GROMACS .gro file of C-alpha atoms in nm:
model
  423
    1MET     CA    1  -1.424   0.668   2.200
    2THR     CA    2  -1.479   0.632   1.789
    3LYS     CA    3  -1.212   0.723   1.620
    4ARG     CA    4  -1.150   0.731   1.256
    5ILE     CA    5  -0.860   0.454   1.100
    6TYR     CA    6  -0.563   0.641   1.042
    7GLU     CA    7  -0.637   0.814   1.362
    8VAL     CA    8  -0.565   0.466   1.513
    9TRP     CA    9  -0.337   0.299   1.247
   10LYS     CA   10  -0.026   0.084   1.292
   11GLY     CA   11   0.167   0.157   1.049
   12SER     CA   12   0.411   0.394   1.030
   13ASN     CA   13   0.197   0.581   0.749
   14LYS     CA   14   0.135   0.989   0.791
   15PHE     CA   15  -0.238   1.095   0.679
   16ILE     CA   16  -0.297   1.458   0.605
   17LEU     CA   17  -0.675   1.622   0.521
   18GLY     CA   18  -0.849   1.407   0.754
   19GLY     CA   19  -0.710   1.075   0.590
   20ARG     CA   20  -0.709   1.094   0.212
   21LEU     CA   21  -0.410   1.135   0.160
   22VAL     CA   22  -0.164   0.862   0.285
   23PHE     CA   23   0.225   0.913   0.269
   24GLY     CA   24   0.528   0.655   0.355
   25PRO     CA   25   0.727   0.781   0.705
   26ASP     CA   26   0.964   0.949   0.457
   27ALA     CA   27   0.673   1.225   0.324
   28LYS     CA   28   0.928   1.505   0.391
   29SER     CA   29   1.168   1.400   0.103
   30LEU     CA   30   0.917   1.435  -0.185
   31LEU     CA   31   1.015   1.783  -0.088
   32VAL     CA   32   1.360   1.774  -0.214
   33THR     CA   33   1.233   1.536  -0.555
   34LEU     CA   34   0.986   1.868  -0.586
   35LEU     CA   35   1.239   2.150  -0.580
   36LEU     CA   36   1.531   1.914  -0.761
   37ILE     CA   37   1.217   1.961  -1.044
   38ILE     CA   38   1.017   2.292  -1.027
   39VAL     CA   39   1.368   2.476  -0.976
   40PRO     CA   40   1.526   2.382  -1.292
   41VAL     CA   41   1.218   2.473  -1.463
   42ILE     CA   42   1.206   2.839  -1.319
   43ALA     CA   43   1.582   2.884  -1.480
   44PHE     CA   44   1.482   2.791  -1.784
   45CYS     CA   45   1.154   2.930  -1.841
   46VAL     CA   46   1.349   3.312  -1.699
   47PHE     CA   47   1.676   3.251  -1.848
   48VAL     CA   48   1.615   3.013  -2.204
   49GLY     CA   49   1.257   2.970  -2.251
   50ARG     CA   50   1.162   3.397  -2.206
   51HIS     CA   51   1.371   3.461  -2.521
   52LEU     CA   52   1.306   3.168  -2.796
   53CYS     CA   53   0.919   3.304  -2.707
   54HIS     CA   54   1.115   3.614  -2.980
   55GLU     CA   55   1.277   3.364  -3.215
   56PHE     CA   56   0.968   3.274  -3.384
   57SER     CA   57   0.768   3.513  -3.488
   58PRO     CA   58   0.529   3.346  -3.740
   59TYR     CA   59   0.176   3.316  -3.512
   60ASN     CA   60   0.414   3.281  -3.210
   61ALA     CA   61   0.521   3.022  -3.229
   62GLY     CA   62   0.781   3.042  -2.978
   63TYR     CA   63   0.577   3.069  -2.688
   64ALA     CA   64   0.485   2.665  -2.723
   65ILE     CA   65   0.827   2.626  -2.609
   66LEU     CA   66   0.758   2.796  -2.297
   67VAL     CA   67   0.309   2.667  -2.239
   68ALA     CA   68   0.487   2.293  -2.295
   69ALA     CA   69   0.821   2.308  -2.081
   70ILE     CA   70   0.475   2.449  -1.802
   71VAL     CA   71   0.214   2.196  -1.883
   72PHE     CA   72   0.481   1.931  -1.946
   73THR     CA   73   0.615   2.006  -1.544
   74VAL     CA   74   0.267   1.997  -1.382
   75TYR     CA   75   0.244   1.646  -1.565
   76VAL     CA   76   0.541   1.488  -1.367
   77LEU     CA   77   0.457   1.657  -1.057
   78GLY     CA   78   0.051   1.539  -1.065
   79LEU     CA   79   0.245   1.134  -1.138
   80LEU     CA   80   0.444   1.217  -0.895
   81LEU     CA   81   0.184   1.309  -0.648
   82ARG     CA   82  -0.021   1.048  -0.774
   83THR     CA   83   0.263   0.790  -0.659
   84SER     CA   84   0.314   0.954  -0.323
   85ALA     CA   85  -0.004   1.042  -0.212
   86GLN     CA   86  -0.216   0.736  -0.262
   87ASP     CA   87  -0.281   0.373  -0.072
   88PRO     CA   88   0.012   0.168  -0.220
   89GLY     CA   89  -0.179  -0.158  -0.205
   90ILE     CA   90  -0.188  -0.229   0.186
   91ILE     CA   91  -0.334  -0.564   0.307
   92PRO     CA   92  -0.490  -0.480   0.613
   93ARG     CA   93  -0.400  -0.624   0.903
   94ASN     CA   94  -0.577  -0.918   1.129
   95LEU     CA   95  -0.658  -0.883   1.493
   96HIS     CA   96  -0.539  -1.214   1.561
   97PRO     CA   97  -0.386  -1.513   1.374
   98PRO     CA   98  -0.606  -1.708   1.131
   99GLU     CA   99  -0.768  -1.996   1.343
  100GLU     CA  100  -0.861  -2.166   1.119
  101GLU     CA  101  -0.481  -2.247   1.037
  102PHE     CA  102  -0.373  -2.370   1.400
  103ARG     CA  103  -0.314  -2.764   1.419
  104TYR     CA  104  -0.229  -3.013   1.731
  105ASP     CA  105   0.049  -3.233   1.669
  106SER     CA  106   0.053  -3.528   1.870
  107SER     CA  107   0.408  -3.615   1.789
  108ALA     CA  108   0.520  -3.291   2.015
  109SER     CA  109   0.375  -3.350   2.344
  110ALA     CA  110   0.419  -3.133   2.650
  111GLU     CA  111   0.319  -3.285   2.987
  112ILE     CA  112   0.097  -3.091   3.183
  113GLY     CA  113  -0.001  -3.211   3.489
  114GLY     CA  114   0.016  -3.610   3.448
  115ARG     CA  115  -0.131  -3.560   3.142
  116GLN     CA  116   0.009  -3.598   2.756
  117THR     CA  117  -0.130  -3.227   2.604
  118PRO     CA  118  -0.073  -3.228   2.235
  119SER     CA  119   0.145  -2.906   2.126
  120LEU     CA  120   0.004  -2.654   1.936
  121GLN     CA  121   0.173  -2.593   1.571
  122PHE     CA  122   0.156  -2.308   1.369
  123PRO     CA  123   0.256  -2.368   0.966
  124ARG     CA  124   0.514  -2.082   0.887
  125THR     CA  125   0.391  -2.098   0.532
  126LYS     CA  126   0.161  -2.233   0.288
  127GLU     CA  127   0.159  -2.337  -0.108
  128VAL     CA  128  -0.089  -2.196  -0.337
  129MET     CA  129  -0.125  -2.226  -0.667
  130VAL     CA  130  -0.123  -1.942  -0.928
  131ASN     CA  131  -0.120  -2.012  -1.339
  132GLY     CA  132  -0.085  -2.372  -1.216
  133ILE     CA  133   0.255  -2.425  -1.027
  134PRO     CA  134   0.286  -2.428  -0.668
  135VAL     CA  135   0.414  -2.099  -0.469
  136ARG     CA  136   0.470  -2.111  -0.114
  137VAL     CA  137   0.372  -1.785   0.118
  138LYS     CA  138   0.529  -1.680   0.412
  139TYR     CA  139   0.345  -1.610   0.745
  140CYS     CA  140   0.378  -1.188   0.873
  141ASP     CA  141   0.398  -1.223   1.206
  142THR     CA  142   0.344  -0.800   1.262
  143CYS     CA  143   0.008  -0.755   1.008
  144MET     CA  144  -0.086  -1.156   1.103
  145LEU     CA  145  -0.216  -1.360   0.804
  146TYR     CA  146  -0.071  -1.564   0.481
  147ARG     CA  147   0.048  -1.343   0.307
  148PRO     CA  148  -0.053  -1.326  -0.064
  149PRO     CA  149   0.121  -1.387  -0.358
  150ARG     CA  150   0.423  -1.121  -0.477
  151CYS     CA  151   0.322  -0.989  -0.095
  152SER     CA  152   0.614  -0.828   0.073
  153HIS     CA  153   0.676  -0.658   0.460
  154CYS     CA  154   0.781  -0.320   0.407
  155SER     CA  155   1.011  -0.286   0.704
  156ILE     CA  156   0.976   0.084   0.649
  157CYS     CA  157   0.639   0.185   0.645
  158ASN     CA  158   0.554  -0.130   0.863
  159ASN     CA  159   0.279  -0.260   0.591
  160CYS     CA  160   0.241  -0.569   0.405
  161VAL     CA  161   0.210  -0.401   0.018
  162GLU     CA  162   0.073  -0.631  -0.310
  163ARG     CA  163   0.293  -0.673  -0.620
  164PHE     CA  164   0.559  -0.493  -0.342
  165ASP     CA  165   0.847  -0.357  -0.570
  166HIS     CA  166   1.028  -0.165  -0.328
  167HIS     CA  167   1.063   0.153  -0.094
  168CYS     CA  168   1.113   0.500  -0.268
  169PRO     CA  169   1.262   0.749  -0.058
  170TRP     CA  170   1.288   1.017  -0.335
  171VAL     CA  171   0.871   0.971  -0.380
  172GLY     CA  172   0.811   0.900   0.033
  173GLN     CA  173   0.659   0.568  -0.032
  174CYS     CA  174   0.609   0.206  -0.143
  175ILE     CA  175   0.582   0.096  -0.464
  176GLY     CA  176   0.295  -0.161  -0.478
  177LEU     CA  177   0.023  -0.314  -0.672
  178ARG     CA  178  -0.205   0.041  -0.673
  179ASN     CA  179   0.098   0.280  -0.745
  180TYR     CA  180   0.367   0.110  -0.993
  181ARG     CA  181   0.221   0.245  -1.305
  182TYR     CA  182   0.229   0.594  -1.195
  183PHE     CA  183   0.560   0.546  -1.074
  184PHE     CA  184   0.689   0.423  -1.408
  185LEU     CA  185   0.496   0.741  -1.579
  186PHE     CA  186   0.634   0.953  -1.325
  187VAL     CA  187   1.017   0.846  -1.441
  188SER     CA  188   0.970   0.830  -1.796
  189SER     CA  189   0.829   1.140  -1.771
  190ALA     CA  190   1.060   1.290  -1.608
  191THR     CA  191   1.336   1.141  -1.819
  192LEU     CA  192   1.161   1.305  -2.103
  193LEU     CA  193   1.144   1.594  -1.927
  194CYS     CA  194   1.516   1.668  -1.875
  195ILE     CA  195   1.542   1.589  -2.266
  196TYR     CA  196   1.335   1.837  -2.344
  197VAL     CA  197   1.513   2.134  -2.113
  198PHE     CA  198   1.867   1.943  -2.262
  199SER     CA  199   1.752   2.019  -2.632
  200MET     CA  200   1.585   2.430  -2.605
  201SER     CA  201   1.921   2.537  -2.377
  202ALA     CA  202   2.136   2.381  -2.653
  203LEU     CA  203   1.865   2.545  -2.920
  204TYR     CA  204   1.915   2.877  -2.691
  205ILE     CA  205   2.357   2.819  -2.726
  206LYS     CA  206   2.295   2.768  -3.114
  207VAL     CA  207   2.016   3.049  -3.160
  208LEU     CA  208   2.311   3.311  -2.979
  209MET     CA  209   2.597   3.172  -3.235
  210ASP     CA  210   2.399   3.222  -3.545
  211ASP     CA  211   2.300   3.561  -3.399
  212GLU     CA  212   2.599   3.765  -3.340
  213HIS     CA  213   2.870   3.489  -3.562
  214GLY     CA  214   3.091   3.364  -3.283
  215THR     CA  215   3.209   3.050  -3.162
  216VAL     CA  216   3.054   2.821  -2.869
  217TRP     CA  217   3.250   3.002  -2.607
  218LYS     CA  218   3.103   3.328  -2.634
  219ALA     CA  219   2.717   3.189  -2.637
  220MET     CA  220   2.815   3.027  -2.398
  221LYS     CA  221   2.923   3.321  -2.203
  222GLU     CA  222   2.604   3.472  -2.332
  223SER     CA  223   2.411   3.223  -2.106
  224PRO     CA  224   2.602   3.066  -1.852
  225ALA     CA  225   2.197   2.957  -1.685
  226SER     CA  226   2.173   2.689  -2.003
  227VAL     CA  227   2.500   2.572  -1.958
  228VAL     CA  228   2.430   2.541  -1.584
  229LEU     CA  229   2.097   2.324  -1.721
  230MET     CA  230   2.229   2.140  -2.033
  231ALA     CA  231   2.514   1.995  -1.727
  232TYR     CA  232   2.243   1.880  -1.453
  233CYS     CA  233   2.050   1.718  -1.701
  234PHE     CA  234   2.300   1.519  -1.867
  235ILE     CA  235   2.362   1.410  -1.545
  236SER     CA  236   2.015   1.351  -1.371
  237LEU     CA  237   1.939   1.184  -1.746
  238TRP     CA  238   2.187   0.871  -1.592
  239PHE     CA  239   1.987   0.838  -1.294
  240VAL     CA  240   1.568   0.863  -1.403
  241GLY     CA  241   1.690   0.767  -1.776
  242GLY     CA  242   1.928   0.472  -1.629
  243LEU     CA  243   1.586   0.344  -1.396
  244THR     CA  244   1.325   0.391  -1.672
  245GLY     CA  245   1.475   0.120  -1.901
  246PHE     CA  246   1.539  -0.066  -1.607
  247HIS     CA  247   1.167  -0.055  -1.505
  248LEU     CA  248   1.119  -0.142  -1.881
  249TYR     CA  249   1.264  -0.488  -1.896
  250LEU     CA  250   1.158  -0.548  -1.555
  251ILE     CA  251   0.757  -0.478  -1.716
  252ALA     CA  252   0.892  -0.717  -2.027
  253THR     CA  253   0.960  -1.017  -1.783
  254ASN     CA  254   0.707  -0.910  -1.536
  255GLN     CA  255   0.895  -0.873  -1.269
  256THR     CA  256   0.890  -0.684  -0.933
  257THR     CA  257   1.233  -0.475  -0.821
  258TYR     CA  258   1.223  -0.679  -0.537
  259GLU     CA  259   1.205  -1.063  -0.706
  260ASN     CA  260   1.498  -0.926  -0.989
  261PHE     CA  261   1.685  -0.873  -0.675
  262ARG     CA  262   1.626  -1.158  -0.429
  263TYR     CA  263   1.588  -1.409  -0.707
  264ARG     CA  264   1.840  -1.367  -0.913
  265ALA     CA  265   2.101  -1.621  -0.878
  266ASP     CA  266   1.773  -1.919  -0.756
  267ASN     CA  267   1.731  -1.895  -1.147
  268ARG     CA  268   1.387  -1.966  -1.013
  269ILE     CA  269   1.086  -2.045  -1.262
  270ASN     CA  270   0.868  -1.698  -1.316
  271VAL     CA  271   0.530  -1.793  -1.286
  272TYR     CA  272   0.395  -1.443  -1.383
  273ASN     CA  273   0.548  -1.428  -1.679
  274LEU     CA  274   0.261  -1.389  -1.955
  275GLY     CA  275   0.463  -1.292  -2.287
  276CYS     CA  276   0.639  -0.889  -2.362
  277VAL     CA  277   0.282  -0.786  -2.489
  278ASN     CA  278   0.028  -0.939  -2.233
  279ASN     CA  279   0.277  -0.811  -1.925
  280PHE     CA  280   0.314  -0.449  -2.087
  281VAL     CA  281  -0.125  -0.494  -2.093
  282GLU     CA  282  -0.090  -0.622  -1.719
  283VAL     CA  283   0.017  -0.322  -1.617
  284PHE     CA  284  -0.082  -0.039  -1.775
  285CYS     CA  285  -0.404  -0.118  -1.975
  286THR     CA  286  -0.590  -0.337  -1.607
  287LYS     CA  287  -0.774  -0.137  -1.425
  288ILE     CA  288  -0.652  -0.059  -1.036
  289LYS     CA  289  -0.827  -0.246  -0.815
  290PRO     CA  290  -0.966  -0.080  -0.525
  291SER     CA  291  -0.823   0.072  -0.210
  292LYS     CA  292  -0.877  -0.261   0.090
  293ASN     CA  293  -0.846   0.046   0.315
  294ASN     CA  294  -1.107   0.321   0.399
  295PHE     CA  295  -0.890   0.515   0.594
  296ARG     CA  296  -1.163   0.760   0.716
  297ALA     CA  297  -1.454   0.510   0.808
  298PHE     CA  298  -1.514   0.545   1.224
  299VAL     CA  299  -1.372   0.168   1.387
  300GLN     CA  300  -1.496   0.148   1.838
  301GLU     CA  301  -1.152   0.226   2.017
  302GLU     CA  302  -1.112  -0.055   2.213
  303VAL     CA  303  -1.156   0.063   2.659
  304SER     CA  304  -0.884  -0.086   2.890
  305ARG     CA  305  -1.076  -0.290   3.165
  306PRO     CA  306  -1.006  -0.197   3.521
  307ALA     CA  307  -0.779  -0.437   3.680
  308LEU     CA  308  -1.013  -0.699   3.926
  309PRO     CA  309  -1.001  -0.735   4.272
  310THR     CA  310  -0.831  -1.027   4.443
  311THR     CA  311  -1.033  -1.269   4.658
  312ARG     CA  312  -0.826  -1.165   4.958
  313GLU     CA  313  -0.925  -0.784   4.911
  314THR     CA  314  -1.301  -0.907   4.825
  315GLU     CA  315  -1.290  -1.017   5.140
  316ALA     CA  316  -1.122  -0.801   5.356
  317GLU     CA  317  -1.343  -0.520   5.253
  318GLU     CA  318  -1.662  -0.678   5.285
  319SER     CA  319  -1.586  -0.806   5.621
  320GLY     CA  320  -1.415  -0.464   5.743
  321THR     CA  321  -1.123  -0.600   5.868
  322ASP     CA  322  -0.764  -0.450   5.804
  323PRO     CA  323  -0.562  -0.714   5.535
  324ARG     CA  324  -0.259  -0.729   5.741
  325SER     CA  325  -0.462  -0.897   6.067
  326LYS     CA  326  -0.615  -1.122   5.824
  327VAL     CA  327  -0.260  -1.250   5.639
  328GLU     CA  328  -0.133  -1.256   6.054
  329ASP     CA  329  -0.438  -1.479   6.061
  330ASP     CA  330  -0.422  -1.676   5.803
  331LEU     CA  331   0.021  -1.723   5.873
  332ASP     CA  332  -0.108  -1.844   6.254
  333ILE     CA  333  -0.380  -2.093   6.137
  334GLY     CA  334  -0.160  -2.275   5.817
  335GLU     CA  335   0.153  -2.306   6.117
  336ASP     CA  336  -0.177  -2.469   6.397
  337LEU     CA  337  -0.234  -2.700   6.074
  338LEU     CA  338   0.184  -2.767   5.984
  339LYS     CA  339   0.163  -2.929   6.370
  340ILE     CA  340  -0.138  -3.162   6.375
  341SER     CA  341  -0.007  -3.275   6.006
  342GLN     CA  342   0.323  -3.380   6.188
  343ARG     CA  343   0.182  -3.506   6.485
  344ARG     CA  344  -0.113  -3.721   6.287
  345ASN     CA  345   0.232  -3.889   6.019
  346ILE     CA  346   0.445  -3.976   6.339
  347GLU     CA  347   0.147  -4.125   6.510
  348GLU     CA  348   0.080  -4.339   6.189
  349ILE     CA  349   0.411  -4.383   6.084
  350ASP     CA  350   0.415  -4.573   6.496
  351GLU     CA  351   0.140  -4.756   6.418
  352ASP     CA  352   0.327  -4.917   6.111
  353ILE     CA  353   0.578  -4.985   6.373
  354ARG     CA  354   0.433  -5.159   6.545
  355GLY     CA  355   0.214  -5.374   6.339
  356ARG     CA  356   0.486  -5.485   6.130
  357GLY     CA  357   0.774  -5.464   6.339
  358SER     CA  358   1.080  -5.272   6.322
  359ASN     CA  359   1.487  -5.375   6.334
  360GLY     CA  360   1.527  -5.039   6.530
  361PRO     CA  361   1.615  -4.969   6.929
  362PRO     CA  362   1.356  -5.011   7.130
  363HIS     CA  363   1.104  -4.760   7.293
  364ASN     CA  364   1.353  -4.584   7.584
  365ASN     CA  365   1.071  -4.375   7.803
  366SER     CA  366   1.323  -4.290   8.036
  367GLU     CA  367   1.568  -4.081   7.763
  368ALA     CA  368   1.205  -3.926   7.693
  369ASP     CA  369   1.179  -3.822   8.030
  370SER     CA  370   1.405  -3.684   8.080
  371VAL     CA  371   1.373  -3.500   7.756
  372LEU     CA  372   1.095  -3.363   7.910
  373GLY     CA  373   1.201  -3.257   8.190
  374SER     CA  374   1.470  -3.111   8.040
  375ASP     CA  375   1.225  -2.891   7.780
  376HIS     CA  376   0.878  -2.892   7.824
  377ARG     CA  377   0.825  -2.747   7.415
  378ALA     CA  378   0.795  -3.003   7.126
  379PRO     CA  379   1.037  -2.951   6.911
  380THR     CA  380   0.941  -2.798   6.523
  381ILE     CA  381   0.993  -3.148   6.308
  382ARG     CA  382   1.146  -3.090   5.985
  383SER     CA  383   1.063  -3.300   5.648
  384GLU     CA  384   1.464  -3.346   5.637
  385THR     CA  385   1.482  -3.538   5.968
  386ARG     CA  386   1.268  -3.853   5.815
  387HIS     CA  387   1.519  -4.101   5.644
  388SER     CA  388   1.208  -4.353   5.554
  389SER     CA  389   1.333  -4.641   5.280
  390TRP     CA  390   0.942  -4.611   5.217
  391GLY     CA  391   0.879  -4.649   4.784
  392ARG     CA  392   1.219  -4.821   4.686
  393ARG     CA  393   1.243  -5.089   4.520
  394SER     CA  394   1.405  -5.300   4.750
  395GLY     CA  395   1.070  -5.318   4.954
  396SER     CA  396   1.286  -5.258   5.223
  397TRP     CA  397   1.052  -5.115   5.557
  398GLU     CA  398   1.313  -5.043   5.803
  399ILE     CA  399   1.285  -4.685   5.958
  400ALA     CA  400   1.578  -4.495   6.057
  401PRO     CA  401   1.665  -4.537   6.433
  402ASP     CA  402   1.729  -4.138   6.487
  403LEU     CA  403   1.318  -4.102   6.311
  404ILE     CA  404   1.220  -4.376   6.586
  405ALA     CA  405   1.386  -4.199   6.873
  406ASN     CA  406   1.138  -3.865   6.728
  407SER     CA  407   0.826  -4.029   6.724
  408THR     CA  408   0.865  -4.188   7.070
  409VAL     CA  409   0.965  -3.826   7.260
  410THR     CA  410   0.659  -3.662   7.046
  411GLU     CA  411   0.431  -3.884   7.152
  412ASN     CA  412   0.521  -3.881   7.573
  413ARG     CA  413   0.541  -3.483   7.455
  414SER     CA  414   0.218  -3.418   7.363
  415TYR     CA  415   0.082  -3.714   7.621
  416VAL     CA  416   0.199  -3.479   7.876
  417SER     CA  417   0.078  -3.188   7.747
  418GLN     CA  418  -0.307  -3.334   7.755
  419LYS     CA  419  -0.233  -3.490   8.097
  420ASP     CA  420  -0.150  -3.140   8.221
  421LEU     CA  421  -0.414  -2.911   8.063
  422GLU     CA  422  -0.674  -3.170   8.211
  423GLN     CA  423  -0.535  -3.092   8.524
   0.00000   0.00000   0.00000
């Protein structure tokens, strides 16, 4: 069957509009972020901005406050969707491990069939050069590839992401090489939006105080929505404002959130630091690389092959016989072959005894005849009754007396049975 790549995608991403937009598995949290932005702005436009429009009469300048709030909010929402709805820099998975990286290790060899076979080794890490300094990269078992420098595997999205910064639950997407710029612009713009709403709400409180010649408490009672908006923006500034300052530091030093938290105590040399100015240029003034994934491309889905019939079933179908009878016949043939091999082994032992000599007791034909007279059935000779000392280091060729007796009895029995058959 022919399907598109996003339909057979092995990661945890969610796709909409036929694979044109790609989100993380926690994309529902994006709705919460949208409500946290839209609801306060609507309250500002209704309870604060609408009244400020009439406070600046020349050329209706008061309407600029309302328009600026709406336009700035649309800009922030656009950055949010641009951050959340695009490929952050996912590296496509391999169908099989890179064969050129396999190597044979003769020191760790395994014995197979009596032969020493070198074991197959796969290096878990390898070194690459970054700005003239060797950097060790790791192998990803899930994506079956060596991660490029600054790449990491996101356990939430189940993908390897280039220049992985972190997985942001507020936008429901990984932050990586292709959307970090938009993420920073979103956070910093949200900070400016909070400052704008807070300032305009405070301005409205000041206007009420001047119009009614009252105190701050009277003005706050006149417009409680302004007080709520100021409190909400003040709390939000601690989050988005602090996040903006932290990422300004990361950009200036050319670090990612993942690198800062993981390698903070290692005192490693940052091989990616190009200087403060060049670091900002790299983030904001370089061209964003195209996505390595075409989620709408067609891919041929592999069809599972039916199980091949076994050799016994094929022979049974061709002959038209019952498989059970075939198995029973095989068991009978195997039992006959076992008896023949046992008899031949005893005959060979008897011949060796006669040729080399033995210290055991002599053959007693009378005992053998008495046994035959009591029981005409040949007993089954088990492998446990063989107590030969062949193969010992002492080089002794002694045969246990009970084995000689068993061999004599079996030989006489086989002779009698053949004589009876001839009669």
